[in-house]
PDB file of C-alpha atoms in Angstrom:
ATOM      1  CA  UNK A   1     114.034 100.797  89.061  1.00  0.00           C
ATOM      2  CA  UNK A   2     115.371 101.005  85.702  1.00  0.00           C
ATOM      3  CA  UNK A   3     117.410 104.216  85.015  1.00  0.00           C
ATOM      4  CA  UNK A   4     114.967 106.066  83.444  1.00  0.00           C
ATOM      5  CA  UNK A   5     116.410 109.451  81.935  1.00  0.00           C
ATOM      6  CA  UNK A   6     114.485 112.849  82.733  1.00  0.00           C
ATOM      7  CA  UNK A   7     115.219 115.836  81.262  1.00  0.00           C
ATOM      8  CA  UNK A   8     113.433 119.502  80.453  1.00  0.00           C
ATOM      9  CA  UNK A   9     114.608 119.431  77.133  1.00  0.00           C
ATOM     10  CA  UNK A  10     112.021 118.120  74.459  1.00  0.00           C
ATOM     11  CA  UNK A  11     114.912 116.544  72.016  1.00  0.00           C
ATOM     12  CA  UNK A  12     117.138 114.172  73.414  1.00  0.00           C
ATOM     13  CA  UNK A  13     120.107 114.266  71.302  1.00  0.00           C
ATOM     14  CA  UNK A  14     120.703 111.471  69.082  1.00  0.00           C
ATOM     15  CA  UNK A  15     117.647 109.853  70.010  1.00  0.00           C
ATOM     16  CA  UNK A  16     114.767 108.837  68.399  1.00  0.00           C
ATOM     17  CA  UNK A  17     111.605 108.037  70.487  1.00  0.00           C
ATOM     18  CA  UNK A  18     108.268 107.540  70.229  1.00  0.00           C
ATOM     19  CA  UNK A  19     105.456 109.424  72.893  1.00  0.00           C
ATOM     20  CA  UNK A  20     103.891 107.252  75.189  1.00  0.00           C
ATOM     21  CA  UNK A  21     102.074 109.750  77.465  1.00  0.00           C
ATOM     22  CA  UNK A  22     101.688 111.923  79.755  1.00  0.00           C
ATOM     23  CA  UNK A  23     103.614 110.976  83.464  1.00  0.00           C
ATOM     24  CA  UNK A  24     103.875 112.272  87.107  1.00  0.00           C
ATOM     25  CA  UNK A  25     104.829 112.158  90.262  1.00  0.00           C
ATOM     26  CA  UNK A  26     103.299 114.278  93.220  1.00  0.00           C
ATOM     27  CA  UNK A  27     104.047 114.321  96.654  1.00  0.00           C
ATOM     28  CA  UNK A  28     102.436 116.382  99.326  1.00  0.00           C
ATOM     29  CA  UNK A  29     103.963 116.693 102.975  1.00  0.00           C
ATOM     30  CA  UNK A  30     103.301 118.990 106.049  1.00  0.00           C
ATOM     31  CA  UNK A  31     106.230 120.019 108.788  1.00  0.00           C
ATOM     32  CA  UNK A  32     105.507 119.305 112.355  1.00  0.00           C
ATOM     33  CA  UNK A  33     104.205 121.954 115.051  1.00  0.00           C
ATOM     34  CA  UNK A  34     107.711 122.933 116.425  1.00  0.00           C
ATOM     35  CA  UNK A  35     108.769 123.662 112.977  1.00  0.00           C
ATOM     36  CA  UNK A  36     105.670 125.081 111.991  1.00  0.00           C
ATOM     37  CA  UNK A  37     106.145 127.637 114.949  1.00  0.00           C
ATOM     38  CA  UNK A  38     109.509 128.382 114.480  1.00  0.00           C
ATOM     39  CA  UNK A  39     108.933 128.924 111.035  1.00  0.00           C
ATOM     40  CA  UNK A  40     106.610 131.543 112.281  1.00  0.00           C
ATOM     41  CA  UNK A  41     108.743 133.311 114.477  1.00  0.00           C
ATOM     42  CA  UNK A  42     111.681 133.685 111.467  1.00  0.00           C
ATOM     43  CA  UNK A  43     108.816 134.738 109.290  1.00  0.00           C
ATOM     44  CA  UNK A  44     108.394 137.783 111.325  1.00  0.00           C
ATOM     45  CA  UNK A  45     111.887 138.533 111.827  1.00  0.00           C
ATOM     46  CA  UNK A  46     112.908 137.402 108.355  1.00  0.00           C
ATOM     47  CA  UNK A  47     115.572 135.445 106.813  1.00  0.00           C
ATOM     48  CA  UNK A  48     115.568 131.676 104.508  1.00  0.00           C
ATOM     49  CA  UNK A  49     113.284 129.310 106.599  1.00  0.00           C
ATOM     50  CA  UNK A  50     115.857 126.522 106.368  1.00  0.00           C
ATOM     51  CA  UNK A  51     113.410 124.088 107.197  1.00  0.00           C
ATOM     52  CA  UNK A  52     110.639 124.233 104.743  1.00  0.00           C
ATOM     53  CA  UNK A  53     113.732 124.797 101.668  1.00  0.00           C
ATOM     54  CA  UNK A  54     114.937 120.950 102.964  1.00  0.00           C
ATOM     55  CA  UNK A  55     111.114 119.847 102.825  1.00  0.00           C
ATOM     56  CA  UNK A  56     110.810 121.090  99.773  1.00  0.00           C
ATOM     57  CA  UNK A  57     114.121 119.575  98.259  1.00  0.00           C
ATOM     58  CA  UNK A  58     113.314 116.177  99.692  1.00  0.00           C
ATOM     59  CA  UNK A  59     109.593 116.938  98.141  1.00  0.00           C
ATOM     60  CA  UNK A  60     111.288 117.981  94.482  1.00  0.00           C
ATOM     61  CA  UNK A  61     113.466 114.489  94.614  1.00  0.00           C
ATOM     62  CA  UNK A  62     110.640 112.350  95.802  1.00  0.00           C
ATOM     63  CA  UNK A  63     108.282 113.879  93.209  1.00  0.00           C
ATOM     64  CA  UNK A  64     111.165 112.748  90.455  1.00  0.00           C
ATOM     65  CA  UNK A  65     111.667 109.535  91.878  1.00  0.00           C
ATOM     66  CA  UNK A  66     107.582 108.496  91.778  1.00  0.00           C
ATOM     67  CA  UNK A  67     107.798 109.833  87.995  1.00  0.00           C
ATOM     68  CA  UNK A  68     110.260 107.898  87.270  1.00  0.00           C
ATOM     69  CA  UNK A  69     108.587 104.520  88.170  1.00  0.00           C
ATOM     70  CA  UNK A  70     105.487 105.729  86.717  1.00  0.00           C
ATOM     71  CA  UNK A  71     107.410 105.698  83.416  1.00  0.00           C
ATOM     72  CA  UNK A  72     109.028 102.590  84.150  1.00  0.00           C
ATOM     73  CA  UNK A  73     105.815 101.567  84.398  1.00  0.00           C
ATOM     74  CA  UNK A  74     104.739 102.452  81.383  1.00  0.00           C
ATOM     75  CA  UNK A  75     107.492 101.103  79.470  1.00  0.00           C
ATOM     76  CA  UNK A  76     109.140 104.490  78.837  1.00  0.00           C
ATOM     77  CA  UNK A  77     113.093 104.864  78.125  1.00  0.00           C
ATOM     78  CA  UNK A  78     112.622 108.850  79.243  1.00  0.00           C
ATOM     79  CA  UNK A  79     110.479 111.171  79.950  1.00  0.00           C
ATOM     80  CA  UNK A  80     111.272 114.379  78.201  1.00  0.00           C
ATOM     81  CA  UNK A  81     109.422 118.033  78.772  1.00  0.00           C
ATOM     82  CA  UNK A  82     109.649 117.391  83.077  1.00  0.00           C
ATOM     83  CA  UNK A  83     108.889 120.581  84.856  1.00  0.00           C
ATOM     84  CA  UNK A  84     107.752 121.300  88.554  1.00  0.00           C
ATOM     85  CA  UNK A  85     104.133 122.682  90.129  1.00  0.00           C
ATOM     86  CA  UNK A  86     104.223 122.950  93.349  1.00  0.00           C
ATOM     87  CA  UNK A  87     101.105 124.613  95.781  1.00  0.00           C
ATOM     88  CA  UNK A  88     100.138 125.295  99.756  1.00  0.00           C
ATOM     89  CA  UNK A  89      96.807 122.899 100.528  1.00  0.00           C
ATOM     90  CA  UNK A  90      96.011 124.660 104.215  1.00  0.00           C
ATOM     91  CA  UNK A  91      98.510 126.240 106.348  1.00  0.00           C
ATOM     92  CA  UNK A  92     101.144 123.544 107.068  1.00  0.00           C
ATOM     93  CA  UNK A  93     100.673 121.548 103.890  1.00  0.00           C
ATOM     94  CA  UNK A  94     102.804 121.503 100.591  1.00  0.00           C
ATOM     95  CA  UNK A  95     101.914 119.628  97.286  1.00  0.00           C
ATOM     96  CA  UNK A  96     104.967 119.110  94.571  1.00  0.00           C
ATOM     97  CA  UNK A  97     104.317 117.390  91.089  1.00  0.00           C
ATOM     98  CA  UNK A  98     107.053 116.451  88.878  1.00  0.00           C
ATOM     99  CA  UNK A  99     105.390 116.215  85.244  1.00  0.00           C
ATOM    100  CA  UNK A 100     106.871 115.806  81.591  1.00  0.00           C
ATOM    101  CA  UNK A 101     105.842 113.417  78.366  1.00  0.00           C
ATOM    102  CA  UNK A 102     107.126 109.787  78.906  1.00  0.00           C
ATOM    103  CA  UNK A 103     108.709 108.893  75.885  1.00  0.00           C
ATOM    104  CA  UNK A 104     110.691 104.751  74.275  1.00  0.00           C
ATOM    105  CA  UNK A 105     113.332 105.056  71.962  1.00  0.00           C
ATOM    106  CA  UNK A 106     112.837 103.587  68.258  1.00  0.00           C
ATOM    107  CA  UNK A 107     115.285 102.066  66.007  1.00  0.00           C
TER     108      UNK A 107
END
């Protein structure tokens, strides 16, 4: 994969780029049972559910890396404007979407 630069900014320094289009990358992943029921059981006694925050890190770098080769794809140089969405489907299920504006440099 080419090294594709992402960034929330909308001006890359220095750069000047032309728009190419819109780009994501979306994952969706579910925990298994056990985790799903300890997850409960901390829920009702409280506290970081450790679990889940590592599912949804892994989810967060995933998304980036699948909107990255979408770009590539594209023929981008960058995509510029990235931000996260993220959302429950169900009970055990979470969606995460990297988005931004894939964007190739100009002379």
């Amino acid at each position: 994969m080419a090294d594709i630069l992402v960034t929330t900014t909308e001006h890359i320094p220095n750069q000047n780029y032309e728009i190419i289009g819109d780009v994501y990358g979306v994952i969706t992943q579910s925990r298994n049972a056990i985790s799903d029921a300890g997850a409960s059981f901390k829920s009702f006694v409280g506290g970081e559910i450790k679990g889940y925050t590592k599912m949804l890190r892994r989810s967060r770098d995933k998304s980036i890396e699948r909107l990255k080769k979408e770009a590539e794809k594209m023929g981008a140089d960058a995509v510029v404007m990235m931000r996260f969405d993220n959302g429950s489907i169900g009970k055990d299920m979470q969606s995460v979407v990297a988005y931004g504006t894939a964007v190739k440099y100009v002379d």
